[in-house]
Amino acid sequence: LLRRTERLVEEPCTREGTRQDFVKQTLVTDDDVQMGSKKSSPLPLWVGNILADVLEKIGPKGLEFAAYSLDYHVLRNFLLMYRRLGKERTYQHMPAYAKKIVESEDYRDIVAKQIAKGEKKGSPLDELARWVAALFSEK
């Protein structure tokens, strides 16, 4: 097994680009689809491949891409939990590193804006709960 490791190529870690704008754009787009305010229409495969190539060239690379992925998933999960559990319970269950990401200057405004959007419209689950409550209150 150790002999096979001779074929591994070791290179220094790189970090290139900035992730914050990509995180914000991905978060807003995905959250709008999740809330039902935008339709999700998949791109044709050839367009998706071209877009992936372009994003690979201009997007974050190396450790910066890893940080992008972490930031995006923490923020997305925060919004989902906030809408389902409320602010207090969400913060009770969040690890310290996630709180730092959510409360950072880079994302504080966009998170507040997305929360406000959700409160104005209400989630599809809220609408379903109101419909079920109305159904049972009529009897």
Coordinates of N, CA and C in Angstrom, one line a residue:
L1 N 0.8 -1.2 0.0 CA 0.0 0.0 0.0 C 0.9 1.3 0.0
L2 N 1.9 1.2 0.8 CA 2.8 2.4 0.8 C 3.5 2.7 -0.5
R3 N 3.8 1.6 -1.3 CA 4.5 1.8 -2.6 C 3.6 2.6 -3.5
R4 N 2.3 2.4 -3.4 CA 1.4 3.1 -4.4 C 1.4 4.6 -4.1
T5 N 1.7 5.0 -2.9 CA 1.7 6.4 -2.7 C 2.8 7.2 -3.4
E6 N 3.7 6.5 -4.0 CA 4.8 7.2 -4.7 C 4.2 7.9 -5.9
R7 N 3.0 7.5 -6.4 CA 2.4 8.1 -7.6 C 1.7 9.4 -7.2
L8 N 1.5 9.7 -6.0 CA 0.8 10.9 -5.5 C 1.6 12.1 -5.8
V9 N 1.0 13.1 -6.3 CA 1.7 14.4 -6.5 C 1.3 15.4 -5.4
E10 N 2.2 15.8 -4.7 CA 1.9 16.8 -3.6 C 2.2 18.2 -4.1
E11 N 1.3 19.0 -3.9 CA 1.5 20.4 -4.3 C 1.0 21.3 -3.1
P12 N 1.6 22.5 -3.0 CA 1.2 23.4 -1.9 C -0.3 23.8 -2.1
C13 N -1.0 24.0 -1.0 CA -2.4 24.5 -1.0 C -2.4 25.9 -1.6
T14 N -3.4 26.1 -2.4 CA -3.6 27.4 -3.0 C -4.9 28.0 -2.6
R15 N -4.9 29.3 -2.7 CA -6.1 30.1 -2.3 C -6.2 31.2 -3.3
E16 N -7.2 31.2 -4.2 CA -7.3 32.2 -5.2 C -8.8 32.7 -5.4
G17 N -8.9 34.0 -5.6 CA -10.3 34.5 -5.8 C -10.9 34.9 -4.5
T18 N -12.1 35.4 -4.6 CA -12.9 35.8 -3.4 C -14.2 35.1 -3.5
R19 N -14.7 34.6 -2.3 CA -15.9 33.8 -2.3 C -17.2 34.5 -2.0
Q20 N -17.1 35.7 -1.3 CA -18.2 36.3 -0.7 C -19.3 36.6 -1.7
D21 N -19.0 37.1 -2.9 CA -20.0 37.5 -3.8 C -20.7 36.2 -4.4
F22 N -19.9 35.1 -4.6 CA -20.5 33.9 -5.1 C -21.4 33.3 -4.0
V23 N -21.0 33.4 -2.7 CA -21.9 32.8 -1.7 C -23.2 33.6 -1.7
K24 N -23.1 34.9 -1.7 CA -24.3 35.7 -1.7 C -25.3 35.4 -2.8
Q25 N -24.7 35.4 -4.0 CA -25.6 35.1 -5.2 C -26.2 33.7 -5.2
T26 N -25.4 32.7 -4.8 CA -25.9 31.4 -4.7 C -27.0 31.3 -3.7
L27 N -26.8 31.9 -2.5 CA -27.7 31.9 -1.4 C -29.0 32.5 -1.8
V28 N -29.0 33.7 -2.4 CA -30.2 34.4 -2.7 C -31.0 33.6 -3.8
T29 N -30.3 33.1 -4.8 CA -31.0 32.4 -5.9 C -31.6 31.1 -5.3
D30 N -30.9 30.3 -4.6 CA -31.4 29.1 -4.0 C -32.5 29.3 -3.0
D31 N -32.4 30.3 -2.2 CA -33.4 30.6 -1.2 C -34.7 31.1 -1.9
D32 N -34.6 31.9 -2.9 CA -35.8 32.3 -3.6 C -36.5 31.1 -4.2
V33 N -35.8 30.2 -4.8 CA -36.4 28.9 -5.3 C -37.0 28.2 -4.2
Q34 N -36.3 28.0 -3.1 CA -36.9 27.3 -1.9 C -38.2 27.9 -1.4
M35 N -38.2 29.3 -1.4 CA -39.4 30.0 -0.9 C -40.5 30.0 -1.9
G36 N -40.2 29.6 -3.2 CA -41.3 29.6 -4.2 C -41.4 30.9 -4.9
S37 N -40.6 31.9 -4.7 CA -40.7 33.1 -5.4 C -40.1 33.1 -6.8
K38 N -39.3 32.1 -7.0 CA -38.7 31.9 -8.4 C -38.9 30.4 -8.8
K39 N -39.0 30.2 -10.0 CA -39.1 28.8 -10.5 C -37.8 28.3 -10.8
S40 N -37.6 27.0 -10.5 CA -36.4 26.3 -10.8 C -36.5 25.7 -12.2
S41 N -35.8 26.2 -13.2 CA -35.9 25.6 -14.5 C -34.4 25.2 -14.9
P42 N -34.2 23.9 -15.0 CA -32.8 23.5 -15.3 C -32.4 24.0 -16.7
L43 N -31.1 24.3 -16.8 CA -30.5 24.7 -18.0 C -30.3 23.5 -18.9
P44 N -30.3 23.6 -20.2 CA -29.8 22.5 -21.0 C -28.4 22.1 -20.7
L45 N -28.1 20.8 -20.8 CA -26.8 20.3 -20.4 C -25.6 21.1 -21.0
W46 N -25.7 21.4 -22.3 CA -24.6 22.1 -22.9 C -24.4 23.5 -22.4
V47 N -25.5 24.2 -22.0 CA -25.3 25.5 -21.4 C -24.7 25.3 -20.0
G48 N -25.2 24.3 -19.2 CA -24.6 24.1 -17.9 C -23.2 23.8 -17.9
N49 N -22.7 23.0 -19.0 CA -21.3 22.7 -19.1 C -20.5 24.0 -19.4
I50 N -21.0 24.8 -20.2 CA -20.3 26.1 -20.5 C -20.2 27.0 -19.3
L51 N -21.4 27.1 -18.6 CA -21.4 27.9 -17.4 C -20.4 27.3 -16.3
A52 N -20.3 26.0 -16.2 CA -19.4 25.4 -15.2 C -18.0 25.7 -15.6
D53 N -17.7 25.7 -16.9 CA -16.3 26.0 -17.3 C -16.0 27.5 -17.0
V54 N -16.9 28.4 -17.3 CA -16.7 29.8 -17.0 C -16.5 30.0 -15.5
L55 N -17.4 29.4 -14.7 CA -17.3 29.6 -13.2 C -16.0 29.0 -12.7
E56 N -15.5 28.0 -13.3 CA -14.2 27.4 -12.9 C -13.1 28.4 -13.1
K57 N -13.2 29.1 -14.2 CA -12.1 30.1 -14.5 C -12.2 31.3 -13.7
I58 N -13.4 31.8 -13.4 CA -13.5 33.1 -12.7 C -13.8 33.0 -11.2
G59 N -14.2 31.8 -10.8 CA -14.6 31.6 -9.4 C -13.5 31.3 -8.4
P60 N -13.8 31.1 -7.2 CA -12.8 30.9 -6.2 C -12.2 29.5 -6.4
K61 N -10.9 29.4 -6.1 CA -10.1 28.2 -6.3 C -9.4 27.7 -5.0
G62 N -9.2 26.4 -4.9 CA -8.4 25.9 -3.8 C -9.1 26.0 -2.5
L63 N -8.4 26.5 -1.5 CA -9.0 26.7 -0.2 C -10.1 27.7 -0.2
E64 N -10.1 28.6 -1.1 CA -11.2 29.6 -1.2 C -12.5 29.0 -1.6
F65 N -12.4 28.0 -2.5 CA -13.6 27.3 -2.9 C -14.1 26.4 -1.8
A66 N -13.2 25.8 -1.0 CA -13.7 25.1 0.2 C -14.4 26.0 1.2
A67 N -13.9 27.2 1.4 CA -14.5 28.2 2.3 C -15.8 28.6 1.7
Y68 N -15.9 28.8 0.4 CA -17.2 29.1 -0.3 C -18.2 28.0 0.0
S69 N -17.9 26.8 -0.1 CA -18.8 25.7 0.1 C -19.3 25.7 1.5
L70 N -18.4 25.8 2.5 CA -18.7 25.8 3.9 C -19.6 27.0 4.2
D71 N -19.3 28.2 3.8 CA -20.1 29.4 4.1 C -21.5 29.2 3.5
Y72 N -21.6 28.8 2.2 CA -22.9 28.7 1.6 C -23.8 27.7 2.4
H73 N -23.2 26.5 2.7 CA -24.1 25.5 3.3 C -24.5 25.9 4.7
V74 N -23.6 26.5 5.5 CA -23.9 27.0 6.8 C -25.1 28.0 6.7
L75 N -25.0 29.0 5.8 CA -26.0 30.0 5.6 C -27.3 29.4 5.2
R76 N -27.3 28.5 4.2 CA -28.5 27.9 3.7 C -29.2 27.1 4.9
N77 N -28.4 26.4 5.6 CA -29.0 25.6 6.7 C -29.5 26.5 7.8
F78 N -28.8 27.6 8.1 CA -29.3 28.6 9.0 C -30.7 29.1 8.6
L79 N -30.9 29.5 7.4 CA -32.1 30.1 6.9 C -33.3 29.0 7.0
L80 N -33.0 27.8 6.7 CA -34.0 26.7 6.8 C -34.4 26.5 8.2
M81 N -33.4 26.4 9.1 CA -33.7 26.2 10.5 C -34.4 27.4 11.2
Y82 N -34.0 28.6 10.8 CA -34.6 29.8 11.3 C -36.1 29.8 11.0
R83 N -36.4 29.5 9.8 CA -37.8 29.5 9.4 C -38.6 28.4 10.0
R84 N -38.0 27.3 10.4 CA -38.7 26.2 11.0 C -38.8 26.2 12.5
L85 N -37.7 26.7 13.1 CA -37.6 26.6 14.6 C -37.7 28.0 15.2
G86 N -37.4 29.1 14.5 CA -37.4 30.4 15.1 C -36.0 30.7 15.5
K87 N -35.8 32.0 15.8 CA -34.5 32.5 16.1 C -33.8 31.9 17.3
E88 N -34.6 31.8 18.4 CA -34.0 31.4 19.7 C -33.6 29.9 19.6
R89 N -34.4 29.0 19.1 CA -34.1 27.6 19.0 C -33.0 27.4 18.0
T90 N -33.0 28.1 16.9 CA -31.9 28.0 15.9 C -30.5 28.3 16.5
Y91 N -30.5 29.4 17.3 CA -29.2 29.8 17.9 C -28.8 28.8 19.0
Q92 N -29.7 28.2 19.6 CA -29.4 27.2 20.7 C -28.6 26.0 20.1
H93 N -29.0 25.6 18.8 CA -28.5 24.4 18.2 C -27.3 24.7 17.3
M94 N -26.9 25.9 17.1 CA -25.8 26.2 16.2 C -24.5 26.1 16.9
P95 N -23.5 25.5 16.2 CA -22.1 25.5 16.7 C -21.5 26.9 16.6
A96 N -20.5 27.2 17.4 CA -19.9 28.5 17.4 C -19.3 28.9 16.0
Y97 N -18.7 28.0 15.3 CA -18.2 28.4 14.0 C -19.3 28.8 13.0
A98 N -20.5 28.2 13.1 CA -21.6 28.6 12.3 C -22.1 30.0 12.6
K99 N -22.2 30.3 13.9 CA -22.6 31.6 14.4 C -21.7 32.7 13.9
K100 N -20.4 32.4 13.9 CA -19.4 33.4 13.3 C -19.6 33.7 11.9
I101 N -20.0 32.6 11.1 CA -20.2 32.8 9.7 C -21.5 33.6 9.5
V102 N -22.5 33.3 10.1 CA -23.8 34.0 10.0 C -23.7 35.4 10.4
E103 N -23.0 35.7 11.5 CA -22.9 37.0 12.0 C -21.8 37.9 11.4
S104 N -21.0 37.3 10.5 CA -19.9 38.1 9.9 C -20.4 39.2 9.1
E105 N -19.6 40.3 9.0 CA -20.0 41.5 8.2 C -20.3 41.1 6.8
D106 N -19.6 40.1 6.3 CA -19.8 39.8 4.9 C -21.2 39.3 4.6
Y107 N -21.9 38.6 5.5 CA -23.2 38.0 5.2 C -24.3 38.5 6.1
R108 N -24.1 39.3 7.1 CA -25.1 39.8 8.0 C -26.3 40.4 7.3
D109 N -26.0 41.3 6.3 CA -27.1 42.0 5.6 C -27.9 41.1 4.7
I110 N -27.2 40.2 4.0 CA -28.0 39.3 3.1 C -28.8 38.3 3.8
V111 N -28.3 37.9 5.0 CA -29.1 36.9 5.8 C -30.4 37.6 6.3
A112 N -30.2 38.9 6.8 CA -31.4 39.6 7.3 C -32.4 39.9 6.2
K113 N -31.9 40.2 5.0 CA -32.8 40.5 3.9 C -33.5 39.2 3.5
Q114 N -32.9 38.0 3.5 CA -33.6 36.8 3.1 C -34.6 36.4 4.2
I115 N -34.3 36.6 5.5 CA -35.2 36.4 6.6 C -36.4 37.2 6.4
A116 N -36.2 38.5 6.1 CA -37.3 39.4 5.9 C -38.2 39.0 4.8
K117 N -37.6 38.6 3.7 CA -38.4 38.1 2.5 C -39.3 36.9 2.9
G118 N -38.7 36.0 3.7 CA -39.5 34.9 4.1 C -40.6 35.2 5.1
E119 N -40.4 36.2 5.9 CA -41.4 36.6 6.9 C -42.6 37.3 6.1
K120 N -42.3 38.1 5.1 CA -43.4 38.7 4.3 C -44.2 37.7 3.6
K121 N -43.6 36.8 2.9 CA -44.3 35.8 2.1 C -44.8 34.7 2.9
G122 N -44.1 34.2 3.9 CA -44.4 33.0 4.6 C -44.0 31.8 3.8
S123 N -43.6 30.7 4.4 CA -43.1 29.6 3.8 C -44.3 28.7 3.3
P124 N -44.1 27.8 2.3 CA -45.1 26.9 1.9 C -45.6 26.1 3.0
L125 N -44.7 25.7 4.0 CA -45.2 24.9 5.1 C -46.1 25.7 6.0
D126 N -45.9 27.0 6.1 CA -46.8 27.9 6.9 C -48.2 27.9 6.2
E127 N -48.2 28.0 4.9 CA -49.5 28.0 4.2 C -50.2 26.7 4.4
L128 N -49.5 25.6 4.3 CA -50.1 24.3 4.5 C -50.6 24.1 5.9
A129 N -49.9 24.6 6.9 CA -50.4 24.5 8.3 C -51.6 25.4 8.5
R130 N -51.7 26.6 7.9 CA -52.9 27.4 8.0 C -54.1 26.7 7.3
W131 N -53.8 26.1 6.2 CA -54.9 25.4 5.4 C -55.4 24.2 6.3
V132 N -54.5 23.4 6.9 CA -55.0 22.3 7.7 C -55.7 22.7 8.9
A133 N -55.2 23.8 9.5 CA -55.9 24.4 10.7 C -57.3 24.8 10.4
A134 N -57.4 25.5 9.2 CA -58.7 26.0 8.8 C -59.7 24.8 8.5
L135 N -59.1 23.8 7.9 CA -59.9 22.6 7.6 C -60.5 22.0 8.9
F136 N -59.7 21.8 9.9 CA -60.2 21.2 11.1 C -61.0 22.1 12.0
S137 N -60.8 23.4 11.8 CA -61.6 24.4 12.7 C -63.0 24.5 12.1
E138 N -63.3 24.1 10.9 CA -64.6 24.2 10.3 C -65.5 23.1 10.9
K139 N -65.0 22.1 11.4 CA -65.8 20.9 11.9 C -66.3 21.2 13.3

